[in-house]
Amino acid sequence: DPRVDRNHEILQGDVPDPAESPVGCKFSGRCPLTEQRCIDQEPELRLIEEGHYVRCHLVE
């Protein structure tokens, strides 16, 4: 909903070159919570709630 005010965290670092995309999570080079599994394997797309999907190993 565009009317809802949300806090967005600005990621540090550079956006990876699309020609040299990381093997694992596309945000692993910029995310402050990156773990080894984030670097090694791409997370699966999961439904968190109706209409809200996430691709992150750390979201339960």
Short mmCIF file of N, CA and C in Angstrom, two decimals:
data_model
loop_
_atom_site.label_atom_id
_atom_site.label_comp_id
_atom_site.label_asym_id
_atom_site.label_seq_id
_atom_site.Cartn_x
_atom_site.Cartn_y
_atom_site.Cartn_z
N ASP A 1 0.85 -1.17 0.00
CA ASP A 1 0.00 0.00 0.00
C ASP A 1 0.90 1.24 0.00
N PRO A 2 0.88 2.04 -1.03
CA PRO A 2 1.76 3.21 -1.12
C PRO A 2 1.44 4.30 -0.09
N ARG A 3 0.29 4.21 0.55
CA ARG A 3 -0.07 5.22 1.55
C ARG A 3 0.51 4.92 2.92
N VAL A 4 1.01 3.72 3.12
CA VAL A 4 1.58 3.32 4.40
C VAL A 4 3.03 3.79 4.46
N ASP A 5 3.36 4.49 5.55
CA ASP A 5 4.73 4.97 5.74
C ASP A 5 5.58 3.80 6.23
N ARG A 6 6.66 3.53 5.53
CA ARG A 6 7.54 2.42 5.89
C ARG A 6 8.95 2.93 6.11
N ASN A 7 9.67 2.26 6.99
CA ASN A 7 11.08 2.57 7.18
C ASN A 7 11.87 1.69 6.21
N HIS A 8 12.64 2.30 5.35
CA HIS A 8 13.46 1.57 4.40
C HIS A 8 14.93 1.78 4.76
N GLU A 9 15.66 0.69 4.88
CA GLU A 9 17.08 0.78 5.17
C GLU A 9 17.84 0.92 3.86
N ILE A 10 18.73 1.88 3.79
CA ILE A 10 19.55 2.08 2.60
C ILE A 10 20.76 1.17 2.69
N LEU A 11 20.93 0.30 1.70
CA LEU A 11 22.05 -0.62 1.69
C LEU A 11 23.32 0.09 1.29
N GLN A 12 24.40 -0.24 1.96
CA GLN A 12 25.71 0.32 1.63
C GLN A 12 26.35 -0.50 0.51
N GLY A 13 27.35 0.04 -0.12
CA GLY A 13 28.09 -0.69 -1.14
C GLY A 13 27.53 -0.46 -2.52
N ASP A 14 28.13 -1.13 -3.48
CA ASP A 14 27.76 -0.98 -4.88
C ASP A 14 26.84 -2.11 -5.33
N VAL A 15 25.98 -1.80 -6.27
CA VAL A 15 25.13 -2.81 -6.88
C VAL A 15 26.03 -3.69 -7.74
N PRO A 16 25.89 -5.03 -7.64
CA PRO A 16 26.77 -5.91 -8.42
C PRO A 16 26.53 -5.76 -9.93
N ASP A 17 27.57 -6.00 -10.68
CA ASP A 17 27.51 -5.99 -12.14
C ASP A 17 26.61 -7.15 -12.58
N PRO A 18 25.56 -6.90 -13.36
CA PRO A 18 24.68 -7.98 -13.80
C PRO A 18 25.40 -9.08 -14.59
N ALA A 19 26.49 -8.74 -15.24
CA ALA A 19 27.26 -9.73 -16.00
C ALA A 19 28.06 -10.64 -15.07
N GLU A 20 28.28 -10.21 -13.84
CA GLU A 20 29.04 -10.99 -12.86
C GLU A 20 28.22 -11.15 -11.59
N SER A 21 27.00 -11.57 -11.74
CA SER A 21 26.07 -11.72 -10.63
C SER A 21 26.59 -12.75 -9.63
N PRO A 22 26.45 -12.48 -8.31
CA PRO A 22 26.90 -13.44 -7.31
C PRO A 22 26.15 -14.77 -7.41
N VAL A 23 26.79 -15.84 -6.96
CA VAL A 23 26.19 -17.18 -7.00
C VAL A 23 25.01 -17.28 -6.04
N GLY A 24 25.16 -16.77 -4.85
CA GLY A 24 24.12 -16.88 -3.83
C GLY A 24 23.13 -15.74 -3.91
N CYS A 25 22.80 -15.20 -2.76
CA CYS A 25 21.85 -14.10 -2.68
C CYS A 25 22.40 -12.88 -3.39
N LYS A 26 21.57 -12.23 -4.16
CA LYS A 26 21.99 -11.05 -4.94
C LYS A 26 22.35 -9.87 -4.04
N PHE A 27 21.95 -9.91 -2.77
CA PHE A 27 22.25 -8.83 -1.83
C PHE A 27 23.40 -9.19 -0.88
N SER A 28 24.02 -10.36 -1.04
CA SER A 28 25.02 -10.81 -0.08
C SER A 28 26.22 -9.87 0.06
N GLY A 29 26.55 -9.13 -0.98
CA GLY A 29 27.67 -8.20 -0.89
C GLY A 29 27.31 -6.88 -0.22
N ARG A 30 26.02 -6.65 0.01
CA ARG A 30 25.57 -5.37 0.56
C ARG A 30 24.79 -5.51 1.87
N CYS A 31 24.34 -6.70 2.18
CA CYS A 31 23.50 -6.92 3.35
C CYS A 31 24.35 -7.01 4.62
N PRO A 32 23.99 -6.29 5.69
CA PRO A 32 24.77 -6.35 6.93
C PRO A 32 24.57 -7.66 7.70
N LEU A 33 23.62 -8.48 7.30
CA LEU A 33 23.33 -9.74 8.01
C LEU A 33 23.82 -10.97 7.26
N THR A 34 24.63 -10.79 6.22
CA THR A 34 25.07 -11.90 5.37
C THR A 34 25.77 -12.99 6.16
N GLU A 35 25.38 -14.23 5.88
CA GLU A 35 26.02 -15.42 6.44
C GLU A 35 26.63 -16.19 5.27
N GLN A 36 27.42 -17.21 5.57
CA GLN A 36 28.07 -18.00 4.52
C GLN A 36 27.06 -18.61 3.55
N ARG A 37 25.94 -19.10 4.06
CA ARG A 37 24.94 -19.70 3.17
C ARG A 37 24.36 -18.68 2.19
N CYS A 38 24.35 -17.42 2.56
CA CYS A 38 23.87 -16.36 1.66
C CYS A 38 24.80 -16.22 0.47
N ILE A 39 26.08 -16.42 0.69
CA ILE A 39 27.09 -16.33 -0.36
C ILE A 39 27.07 -17.58 -1.23
N ASP A 40 26.84 -18.74 -0.62
CA ASP A 40 26.94 -20.02 -1.32
C ASP A 40 25.70 -20.43 -2.10
N GLN A 41 24.52 -20.07 -1.64
CA GLN A 41 23.30 -20.54 -2.30
C GLN A 41 22.22 -19.46 -2.35
N GLU A 42 21.56 -19.39 -3.49
CA GLU A 42 20.49 -18.41 -3.66
C GLU A 42 19.27 -18.85 -2.85
N PRO A 43 18.68 -17.96 -2.08
CA PRO A 43 17.49 -18.31 -1.31
C PRO A 43 16.29 -18.56 -2.22
N GLU A 44 15.40 -19.43 -1.77
CA GLU A 44 14.17 -19.70 -2.52
C GLU A 44 13.15 -18.60 -2.25
N LEU A 45 12.30 -18.37 -3.22
CA LEU A 45 11.21 -17.40 -3.07
C LEU A 45 10.13 -18.04 -2.20
N ARG A 46 9.77 -17.35 -1.11
CA ARG A 46 8.77 -17.89 -0.18
C ARG A 46 7.67 -16.87 0.08
N LEU A 47 6.46 -17.38 0.21
CA LEU A 47 5.32 -16.55 0.57
C LEU A 47 5.34 -16.34 2.08
N ILE A 48 5.38 -15.08 2.51
CA ILE A 48 5.39 -14.75 3.93
C ILE A 48 3.98 -14.48 4.43
N GLU A 49 3.24 -13.72 3.65
CA GLU A 49 1.83 -13.45 3.92
C GLU A 49 1.18 -13.15 2.58
N GLU A 50 -0.11 -13.10 2.54
CA GLU A 50 -0.84 -12.89 1.29
C GLU A 50 -0.27 -11.70 0.52
N GLY A 51 0.23 -11.98 -0.69
CA GLY A 51 0.75 -10.93 -1.55
C GLY A 51 2.16 -10.44 -1.20
N HIS A 52 2.84 -11.08 -0.24
CA HIS A 52 4.18 -10.65 0.18
C HIS A 52 5.13 -11.85 0.11
N TYR A 53 6.05 -11.76 -0.83
CA TYR A 53 7.05 -12.81 -1.02
C TYR A 53 8.41 -12.28 -0.60
N VAL A 54 9.28 -13.20 -0.20
CA VAL A 54 10.64 -12.82 0.19
C VAL A 54 11.61 -13.89 -0.30
N ARG A 55 12.81 -13.46 -0.61
CA ARG A 55 13.87 -14.38 -1.02
C ARG A 55 15.05 -14.11 -0.09
N CYS A 56 15.00 -14.71 1.11
CA CYS A 56 16.04 -14.47 2.12
C CYS A 56 16.13 -15.69 3.03
N HIS A 57 17.37 -16.13 3.31
CA HIS A 57 17.57 -17.27 4.21
C HIS A 57 17.20 -16.93 5.66
N LEU A 58 17.27 -15.66 6.01
CA LEU A 58 17.14 -15.27 7.41
C LEU A 58 15.72 -14.93 7.85
N VAL A 59 14.79 -14.89 6.94
CA VAL A 59 13.41 -14.56 7.29
C VAL A 59 12.66 -15.84 7.64
N GLU A 60 12.05 -15.84 8.78
CA GLU A 60 11.27 -17.01 9.23
C GLU A 60 9.80 -16.74 9.05
#
